[in-house]
PDB file of C-alpha atoms in Angstrom:
ATOM      1  CA  GLY A   1     -29.089   7.710 -22.118  1.00 38.00           C
ATOM      2  CA  GLU A   2     -26.198   8.275 -20.417  1.00 39.00           C
ATOM      3  CA  SER A   3     -23.614   5.380 -19.993  1.00 43.00           C
ATOM      4  CA  VAL A   4     -20.205   4.333 -19.526  1.00 47.00           C
ATOM      5  CA  GLY A   5     -18.584   0.912 -20.140  1.00 44.00           C
ATOM      6  CA  LEU A   6     -15.207  -0.947 -20.187  1.00 40.00           C
ATOM      7  CA  HIS A   7     -14.032  -2.996 -22.988  1.00 45.00           C
ATOM      8  CA  LEU A   8     -11.738  -5.395 -20.570  1.00 46.00           C
ATOM      9  CA  PRO A   9     -12.424  -6.693 -17.742  1.00 85.00           C
ATOM     10  CA  THR A  10      -8.844  -8.264 -16.939  1.00 91.00           C
ATOM     11  CA  LEU A  11      -5.565  -6.783 -17.715  1.00 93.00           C
ATOM     12  CA  SER A  12      -2.987  -9.244 -17.238  1.00 95.00           C
ATOM     13  CA  VAL A  13       0.637  -6.795 -17.594  1.00 96.00           C
ATOM     14  CA  GLN A  14       3.934  -8.195 -17.647  1.00 97.00           C
ATOM     15  CA  GLU A  15       6.405  -5.456 -14.565  1.00 97.00           C
ATOM     16  CA  GLY A  16       8.222  -2.988 -17.077  1.00 97.00           C
ATOM     17  CA  ASP A  17       6.215  -3.253 -18.802  1.00 97.00           C
ATOM     18  CA  ASN A  18       3.489  -0.628 -20.514  1.00 97.00           C
ATOM     19  CA  SER A  19      -0.670  -0.892 -19.733  1.00 96.00           C
ATOM     20  CA  ILE A  20      -3.017   0.313 -21.829  1.00 96.00           C
ATOM     21  CA  ILE A  21      -6.534   0.407 -19.765  1.00 96.00           C
ATOM     22  CA  ASN A  22      -9.831   1.470 -22.641  1.00 94.00           C
ATOM     23  CA  CYS A  23     -13.313   3.022 -22.255  1.00 94.00           C
ATOM     24  CA  ALA A  24     -15.644   3.547 -24.263  1.00 92.00           C
ATOM     25  CA  TYR A  25     -18.268   6.581 -23.435  1.00 89.00           C
ATOM     26  CA  SER A  26     -21.445   7.210 -25.329  1.00 85.00           C
ATOM     27  CA  ASN A  27     -22.022  10.604 -24.213  1.00 84.00           C
ATOM     28  CA  SER A  28     -21.584  12.784 -26.996  1.00 83.00           C
ATOM     29  CA  ALA A  29     -21.838  15.850 -25.202  1.00 82.00           C
ATOM     30  CA  SER A  30     -19.555  14.555 -22.063  1.00 84.00           C
ATOM     31  CA  ASP A  31     -16.638  16.519 -21.910  1.00 85.00           C
ATOM     32  CA  TYR A  32     -14.819  15.531 -18.745  1.00 89.00           C
ATOM     33  CA  PHE A  33     -13.297  12.726 -18.179  1.00 93.00           C
ATOM     34  CA  ILE A  34     -11.420  11.502 -15.616  1.00 94.00           C
ATOM     35  CA  TRP A  35      -9.415   8.088 -14.707  1.00 96.00           C
ATOM     36  CA  TYR A  36      -9.444   6.422 -11.076  1.00 95.00           C
ATOM     37  CA  LYS A  37      -7.828   3.662  -9.465  1.00 96.00           C
ATOM     38  CA  GLN A  38      -9.094   1.633  -6.778  1.00 94.00           C
ATOM     39  CA  GLU A  39      -6.994  -0.658  -5.088  1.00 93.00           C
ATOM     40  CA  SER A  40      -8.478  -3.247  -2.008  1.00 89.00           C
ATOM     41  CA  GLY A  41     -10.173  -2.207   0.230  1.00 87.00           C
ATOM     42  CA  LYS A  42     -10.396   1.633  -0.649  1.00 91.00           C
ATOM     43  CA  GLY A  43     -11.578   3.940  -2.787  1.00 94.00           C
ATOM     44  CA  PRO A  44     -11.244   5.788  -5.617  1.00 95.00           C
ATOM     45  CA  GLN A  45      -7.766   7.190  -6.225  1.00 95.00           C
ATOM     46  CA  PHE A  46      -7.674  10.386  -8.755  1.00 93.00           C
ATOM     47  CA  ILE A  47      -5.266   9.521 -11.230  1.00 95.00           C
ATOM     48  CA  ILE A  48      -5.665  11.828 -13.803  1.00 95.00           C
ATOM     49  CA  ASP A  49      -8.430  13.928 -16.274  1.00 93.00           C
ATOM     50  CA  ILE A  50      -8.955  15.124 -19.414  1.00 94.00           C
ATOM     51  CA  ARG A  51     -11.383  18.282 -20.860  1.00 91.00           C
ATOM     52  CA  SER A  52     -13.090  17.158 -24.122  1.00 90.00           C
ATOM     53  CA  ASN A  53     -11.224  20.142 -26.086  1.00 92.00           C
ATOM     54  CA  MET A  54      -7.814  18.151 -25.618  1.00 95.00           C
ATOM     55  CA  ASP A  55      -7.148  14.352 -26.481  1.00 96.00           C
ATOM     56  CA  LYS A  56      -3.647  13.854 -24.713  1.00 97.00           C
ATOM     57  CA  ARG A  57      -2.690  14.485 -22.375  1.00 97.00           C
ATOM     58  CA  GLN A  58       0.285  13.414 -19.532  1.00 97.00           C
ATOM     59  CA  GLY A  59       0.911  13.024 -15.769  1.00 95.00           C
ATOM     60  CA  GLN A  60       3.843  10.767 -14.139  1.00 93.00           C
ATOM     61  CA  ARG A  61       3.920   7.451 -16.207  1.00 96.00           C
ATOM     62  CA  VAL A  62       0.687   7.534 -16.874  1.00 98.00           C
ATOM     63  CA  THR A  63      -1.590   8.948 -20.297  1.00 98.00           C
ATOM     64  CA  VAL A  64      -5.310  10.098 -21.582  1.00 98.00           C
ATOM     65  CA  LEU A  65      -6.056   9.452 -25.115  1.00 98.00           C
ATOM     66  CA  LEU A  66      -9.391  10.497 -25.711  1.00 97.00           C
ATOM     67  CA  ASN A  67     -11.030  10.426 -29.404  1.00 95.00           C
ATOM     68  CA  LYS A  68     -13.781  11.623 -29.179  1.00 92.00           C
ATOM     69  CA  THR A  69     -14.597  10.611 -33.294  1.00 93.00           C
ATOM     70  CA  VAL A  70     -15.442   7.162 -31.651  1.00 94.00           C
ATOM     71  CA  LYS A  71     -16.180   8.344 -28.490  1.00 93.00           C
ATOM     72  CA  HIS A  72     -13.162   6.418 -26.735  1.00 95.00           C
ATOM     73  CA  LEU A  73     -11.151   7.270 -24.198  1.00 95.00           C
ATOM     74  CA  SER A  74      -8.261   4.935 -22.798  1.00 97.00           C
ATOM     75  CA  LEU A  75      -5.064   5.302 -19.748  1.00 98.00           C
ATOM     76  CA  GLN A  76      -1.755   4.530 -20.253  1.00 98.00           C
ATOM     77  CA  ILE A  77       0.676   3.333 -17.650  1.00 98.00           C
ATOM     78  CA  ALA A  78       5.199   3.138 -18.514  1.00 97.00           C
ATOM     79  CA  ALA A  79       6.638   0.515 -17.062  1.00 97.00           C
ATOM     80  CA  THR A  80       3.815  -1.009 -15.097  1.00 97.00           C
ATOM     81  CA  GLN A  81       4.891  -1.825 -11.322  1.00 96.00           C
ATOM     82  CA  PRO A  82       3.297  -3.536  -8.187  1.00 96.00           C
ATOM     83  CA  GLY A  83       2.298  -0.806  -7.085  1.00 96.00           C
ATOM     84  CA  ASP A  84      -0.001  -0.263  -9.929  1.00 97.00           C
ATOM     85  CA  SER A  85      -2.066  -3.386  -9.395  1.00 96.00           C
ATOM     86  CA  ALA A  86      -5.804  -2.099  -8.464  1.00 95.00           C
ATOM     87  CA  VAL A  87      -8.693  -1.874 -10.543  1.00 94.00           C
ATOM     88  CA  TYR A  88      -8.519   0.500 -12.764  1.00 96.00           C
ATOM     89  CA  PHE A  89     -12.553   3.261 -13.744  1.00 94.00           C
ATOM     90  CA  CYS A  90     -13.280   5.675 -15.976  1.00 94.00           C
ATOM     91  CA  ALA A  91     -15.556   8.065 -15.188  1.00 92.00           C
ATOM     92  CA  GLU A  92     -17.178  10.745 -16.915  1.00 89.00           C
ATOM     93  CA  ASN A  93     -19.325  14.573 -15.982  1.00 81.00           C
ATOM     94  CA  GLY A  94     -21.829  14.782 -18.659  1.00 65.00           C
ATOM     95  CA  ILE A  95     -22.033  18.955 -19.751  1.00 56.00           C
ATOM     96  CA  LYS A  96     -25.694  18.774 -19.073  1.00 57.00           C
ATOM     97  CA  ALA A  97     -25.367  16.716 -15.513  1.00 58.00           C
ATOM     98  CA  ALA A  98     -26.344  18.921 -12.834  1.00 63.00           C
ATOM     99  CA  GLY A  99     -23.359  19.671  -9.858  1.00 70.00           C
ATOM    100  CA  ASN A 100     -19.891  16.849 -10.120  1.00 75.00           C
ATOM    101  CA  LYS A 101     -21.918  13.440 -10.922  1.00 83.00           C
ATOM    102  CA  LEU A 102     -19.991  11.401 -11.880  1.00 86.00           C
ATOM    103  CA  THR A 103     -20.758   8.106 -14.143  1.00 88.00           C
ATOM    104  CA  PHE A 104     -18.981   5.386 -13.856  1.00 90.00           C
ATOM    105  CA  GLY A 105     -17.200   2.445 -16.662  1.00 87.00           C
ATOM    106  CA  GLY A 106     -17.859  -0.953 -14.417  1.00 86.00           C
ATOM    107  CA  GLY A 107     -14.014  -1.117 -14.042  1.00 90.00           C
ATOM    108  CA  THR A 108     -10.586  -3.418 -15.462  1.00 93.00           C
ATOM    109  CA  ARG A 109      -8.721  -5.076 -13.568  1.00 93.00           C
ATOM    110  CA  VAL A 110      -4.421  -4.715 -13.368  1.00 95.00           C
ATOM    111  CA  LEU A 111      -2.485  -7.628 -12.006  1.00 95.00           C
ATOM    112  CA  VAL A 112       0.895  -6.891 -12.849  1.00 96.00           C
ATOM    113  CA  LYS A 113       3.274 -10.084 -12.395  1.00 94.00           C
ATOM    114  CA  PRO A 114       6.207 -10.527 -11.338  1.00 89.00           C
TER     115      PRO A 114
ATOM    116  CA  ASP B   1      -5.118   8.933   2.660  1.00 84.00           C
ATOM    117  CA  SER B   2      -7.844  11.436   1.241  1.00 88.00           C
ATOM    118  CA  GLY B   3      -8.613  13.183   4.414  1.00 94.00           C
ATOM    119  CA  VAL B   4     -12.263  11.971   4.074  1.00 97.00           C
ATOM    120  CA  THR B   5     -13.319   9.893   6.792  1.00 97.00           C
ATOM    121  CA  GLN B   6     -15.931   7.467   6.878  1.00 98.00           C
ATOM    122  CA  THR B   7     -17.487   5.137  10.188  1.00 98.00           C
ATOM    123  CA  PRO B   8     -18.307   2.738  10.900  1.00 98.00           C
ATOM    124  CA  LYS B   9     -16.007   0.742   8.112  1.00 96.00           C
ATOM    125  CA  HIS B  10     -18.142  -2.561   8.707  1.00 97.00           C
ATOM    126  CA  LEU B  11     -21.840  -2.941   8.923  1.00 97.00           C
ATOM    127  CA  ILE B  12     -23.710  -5.649   9.829  1.00 98.00           C
ATOM    128  CA  THR B  13     -27.405  -5.624  10.266  1.00 98.00           C
ATOM    129  CA  ALA B  14     -30.475  -7.149   9.357  1.00 98.00           C
ATOM    130  CA  THR B  15     -33.429  -6.731   6.504  1.00 98.00           C
ATOM    131  CA  GLY B  16     -35.795  -4.033   7.457  1.00 98.00           C
ATOM    132  CA  GLN B  17     -33.366  -2.048  10.131  1.00 98.00           C
ATOM    133  CA  ARG B  18     -31.787   1.494   8.807  1.00 98.00           C
ATOM    134  CA  VAL B  19     -28.437   2.134   9.708  1.00 98.00           C
ATOM    135  CA  THR B  20     -26.942   4.888   9.726  1.00 98.00           C
ATOM    136  CA  LEU B  21     -23.719   6.258   7.413  1.00 98.00           C
ATOM    137  CA  ARG B  22     -21.294   9.162   8.585  1.00 98.00           C
ATOM    138  CA  CYS B  23     -18.792  11.496   6.083  1.00 98.00           C
ATOM    139  CA  SER B  24     -16.330  14.284   7.629  1.00 98.00           C
ATOM    140  CA  PRO B  25     -15.082  16.004   4.172  1.00 97.00           C
ATOM    141  CA  ARG B  26     -11.168  17.294   4.069  1.00 96.00           C
ATOM    142  CA  SER B  27     -11.093  20.119   5.589  1.00 95.00           C
ATOM    143  CA  GLY B  28     -12.261  23.089   3.620  1.00 93.00           C
ATOM    144  CA  ASP B  29     -14.180  21.524   1.119  1.00 95.00           C
ATOM    145  CA  LEU B  30     -17.565  22.422   1.118  1.00 94.00           C
ATOM    146  CA  SER B  31     -20.086  19.191  -1.059  1.00 94.00           C
ATOM    147  CA  VAL B  32     -19.751  16.311   0.103  1.00 96.00           C
ATOM    148  CA  TYR B  33     -20.788  12.733  -2.620  1.00 95.00           C
ATOM    149  CA  TRP B  34     -22.297   9.406  -1.582  1.00 97.00           C
ATOM    150  CA  TYR B  35     -22.345   6.786  -3.152  1.00 96.00           C
ATOM    151  CA  GLN B  36     -22.642   2.485  -3.834  1.00 96.00           C
ATOM    152  CA  GLN B  37     -20.516  -0.043  -5.208  1.00 93.00           C
ATOM    153  CA  SER B  38     -22.554  -3.276  -5.352  1.00 88.00           C
ATOM    154  CA  LEU B  39     -20.582  -5.858  -7.984  1.00 77.00           C
ATOM    155  CA  ASP B  40     -23.560  -5.639  -9.683  1.00 73.00           C
ATOM    156  CA  GLN B  41     -24.384  -2.213 -10.238  1.00 73.00           C
ATOM    157  CA  GLY B  42     -20.830  -0.492 -10.559  1.00 82.00           C
ATOM    158  CA  LEU B  43     -19.739   2.843  -9.072  1.00 90.00           C
ATOM    159  CA  GLN B  44     -23.574   4.255  -8.902  1.00 93.00           C
ATOM    160  CA  PHE B  45     -24.266   7.722  -7.722  1.00 93.00           C
ATOM    161  CA  LEU B  46     -26.554   8.429  -5.226  1.00 96.00           C
ATOM    162  CA  ILE B  47     -26.357  12.545  -4.194  1.00 95.00           C
ATOM    163  CA  GLN B  48     -24.721  15.413  -3.866  1.00 94.00           C
ATOM    164  CA  TYR B  49     -24.291  18.092  -1.176  1.00 95.00           C
ATOM    165  CA  TYR B  50     -23.242  21.863  -1.200  1.00 93.00           C
ATOM    166  CA  ASN B  51     -22.817  23.921   2.251  1.00 94.00           C
ATOM    167  CA  GLY B  52     -25.873  22.076   3.596  1.00 95.00           C
ATOM    168  CA  GLU B  53     -28.010  22.098   0.405  1.00 94.00           C
ATOM    169  CA  GLU B  54     -28.830  19.199  -1.921  1.00 94.00           C
ATOM    170  CA  ARG B  55     -26.841  19.539  -5.429  1.00 91.00           C
ATOM    171  CA  ALA B  56     -27.405  16.656  -7.653  1.00 90.00           C
ATOM    172  CA  LYS B  57     -29.476  13.861  -7.588  1.00 92.00           C
ATOM    173  CA  GLY B  58     -28.495  10.739  -8.710  1.00 91.00           C
ATOM    174  CA  ASN B  59     -30.829   7.141  -9.195  1.00 85.00           C
ATOM    175  CA  ILE B  60     -31.117   7.257  -4.745  1.00 94.00           C
ATOM    176  CA  LEU B  61     -33.590   5.050  -3.213  1.00 95.00           C
ATOM    177  CA  GLU B  62     -36.214   6.795  -1.167  1.00 96.00           C
ATOM    178  CA  ARG B  63     -35.565   4.626   1.559  1.00 97.00           C
ATOM    179  CA  PHE B  64     -32.037   5.959   1.708  1.00 98.00           C
ATOM    180  CA  SER B  65     -31.721   9.976   2.764  1.00 97.00           C
ATOM    181  CA  ALA B  66     -29.101  11.465   3.483  1.00 98.00           C
ATOM    182  CA  GLN B  67     -27.869  16.117   4.667  1.00 98.00           C
ATOM    183  CA  GLN B  68     -25.198  17.545   5.491  1.00 98.00           C
ATOM    184  CA  PHE B  69     -24.457  19.513   8.503  1.00 98.00           C
ATOM    185  CA  PRO B  70     -24.062  23.053   9.297  1.00 97.00           C
ATOM    186  CA  ASP B  71     -19.875  21.737  10.163  1.00 96.00           C
ATOM    187  CA  LEU B  72     -19.689  20.267   6.627  1.00 97.00           C
ATOM    188  CA  HIS B  73     -20.376  16.215   8.258  1.00 97.00           C
ATOM    189  CA  SER B  74     -22.683  14.242   6.529  1.00 98.00           C
ATOM    190  CA  GLU B  75     -24.442  11.782   6.790  1.00 98.00           C
ATOM    191  CA  LEU B  76     -26.500   9.062   4.611  1.00 98.00           C
ATOM    192  CA  ASN B  77     -29.656   7.137   6.434  1.00 98.00           C
ATOM    193  CA  LEU B  78     -30.419   3.669   4.707  1.00 98.00           C
ATOM    194  CA  SER B  79     -33.975   2.548   6.512  1.00 98.00           C
ATOM    195  CA  SER B  80     -35.678  -0.577   5.672  1.00 98.00           C
ATOM    196  CA  LEU B  81     -32.964  -2.442   4.028  1.00 98.00           C
ATOM    197  CA  GLU B  82     -32.722  -4.950   2.373  1.00 97.00           C
ATOM    198  CA  LEU B  83     -30.266  -8.019   1.053  1.00 97.00           C
ATOM    199  CA  GLY B  84     -29.623  -5.770  -2.088  1.00 94.00           C
ATOM    200  CA  ASP B  85     -27.880  -3.190  -0.373  1.00 96.00           C
ATOM    201  CA  SER B  86     -25.079  -4.647   1.352  1.00 96.00           C
ATOM    202  CA  ALA B  87     -23.081  -2.459  -0.884  1.00 95.00           C
ATOM    203  CA  LEU B  88     -19.589  -0.190  -0.516  1.00 96.00           C
ATOM    204  CA  TYR B  89     -20.780   3.243   0.411  1.00 97.00           C
ATOM    205  CA  PHE B  90     -18.301   5.345  -0.861  1.00 97.00           C
ATOM    206  CA  CYS B  91     -18.134   9.248   0.174  1.00 97.00           C
ATOM    207  CA  ALA B  92     -16.164  12.046  -1.562  1.00 96.00           C
ATOM    208  CA  SER B  93     -15.446  15.196  -0.954  1.00 95.00           C
ATOM    209  CA  SER B  94     -14.316  18.698  -2.697  1.00 92.00           C
ATOM    210  CA  VAL B  95     -14.115  22.129  -2.233  1.00 90.00           C
ATOM    211  CA  ASP B  96     -15.890  23.268  -5.934  1.00 81.00           C
ATOM    212  CA  GLN B  97     -20.187  21.921  -6.684  1.00 71.00           C
ATOM    213  CA  GLY B  98     -19.542  22.019 -10.120  1.00 73.00           C
ATOM    214  CA  LYS B  99     -17.835  20.073 -12.898  1.00 70.00           C
ATOM    215  CA  ASN B 100     -14.380  19.320 -13.179  1.00 71.00           C
ATOM    216  CA  THR B 101     -13.936  19.536  -9.330  1.00 79.00           C
ATOM    217  CA  GLU B 102     -11.327  16.746  -8.237  1.00 85.00           C
ATOM    218  CA  ALA B 103     -13.071  14.573  -5.710  1.00 89.00           C
ATOM    219  CA  PHE B 104     -10.826  13.127  -2.828  1.00 93.00           C
ATOM    220  CA  PHE B 105     -12.828   9.017  -1.737  1.00 96.00           C
ATOM    221  CA  GLY B 106     -12.929   7.557   1.673  1.00 97.00           C
ATOM    222  CA  GLN B 107     -12.927   4.392   2.941  1.00 96.00           C
ATOM    223  CA  GLY B 108     -16.021   4.044   2.375  1.00 96.00           C
ATOM    224  CA  THR B 109     -17.976   1.935   4.657  1.00 97.00           C
ATOM    225  CA  ARG B 110     -18.846  -1.703   3.519  1.00 96.00           C
ATOM    226  CA  LEU B 111     -22.537  -2.390   4.410  1.00 97.00           C
ATOM    227  CA  THR B 112     -23.690  -6.441   5.295  1.00 97.00           C
ATOM    228  CA  VAL B 113     -27.621  -6.781   5.138  1.00 97.00           C
ATOM    229  CA  VAL B 114     -28.496 -10.579   6.798  1.00 97.00           C
TER     230      VAL B 114
END
């Protein structure tokens, strides 16, 4: 069945360094992927998305890379700041899924050390 | 603030009881979604409504039901509650119903069943 998973449950990073969060997905038919950030006590917040016809997309301080060959997704955060401390989820919306059903990965906690 | 309002923020109830969670979507959004976030299952899609009609369904228990009203607010009803139903319940909304539509999440309702 469809599933989205993460390799690293916790990532500690020094303030100012770059962070890389990885995600594997199993549904080769997935055509849309999203990264969400969830801070303590809040709901998930959209960060960036990418369609399957792209392999890279950049936002403000964030870059998402998609490798369809190995079904792998990553989120890179440049110059990580204390405010980046949160749990990050990848999610996918399967091509055959009705509506806008998102399948979320297990999440990676990012801890930024001052 | 995402613009999605959920009430109540916290709810403590006993096993066997029934509760109703409420969600007001962002102004102009026609689609609402319900997700359950638990420690062992992560973020799980429950159900989606669009303009009052059910649009997509996830692994929602038969004890759970939802509806979207003409004013577009939505309610999630949880009955015959069990300890395992303790979780964060998120509502999200989006302008459109289909894939690749950004969904904005509320702050969630934390349900504790004792």
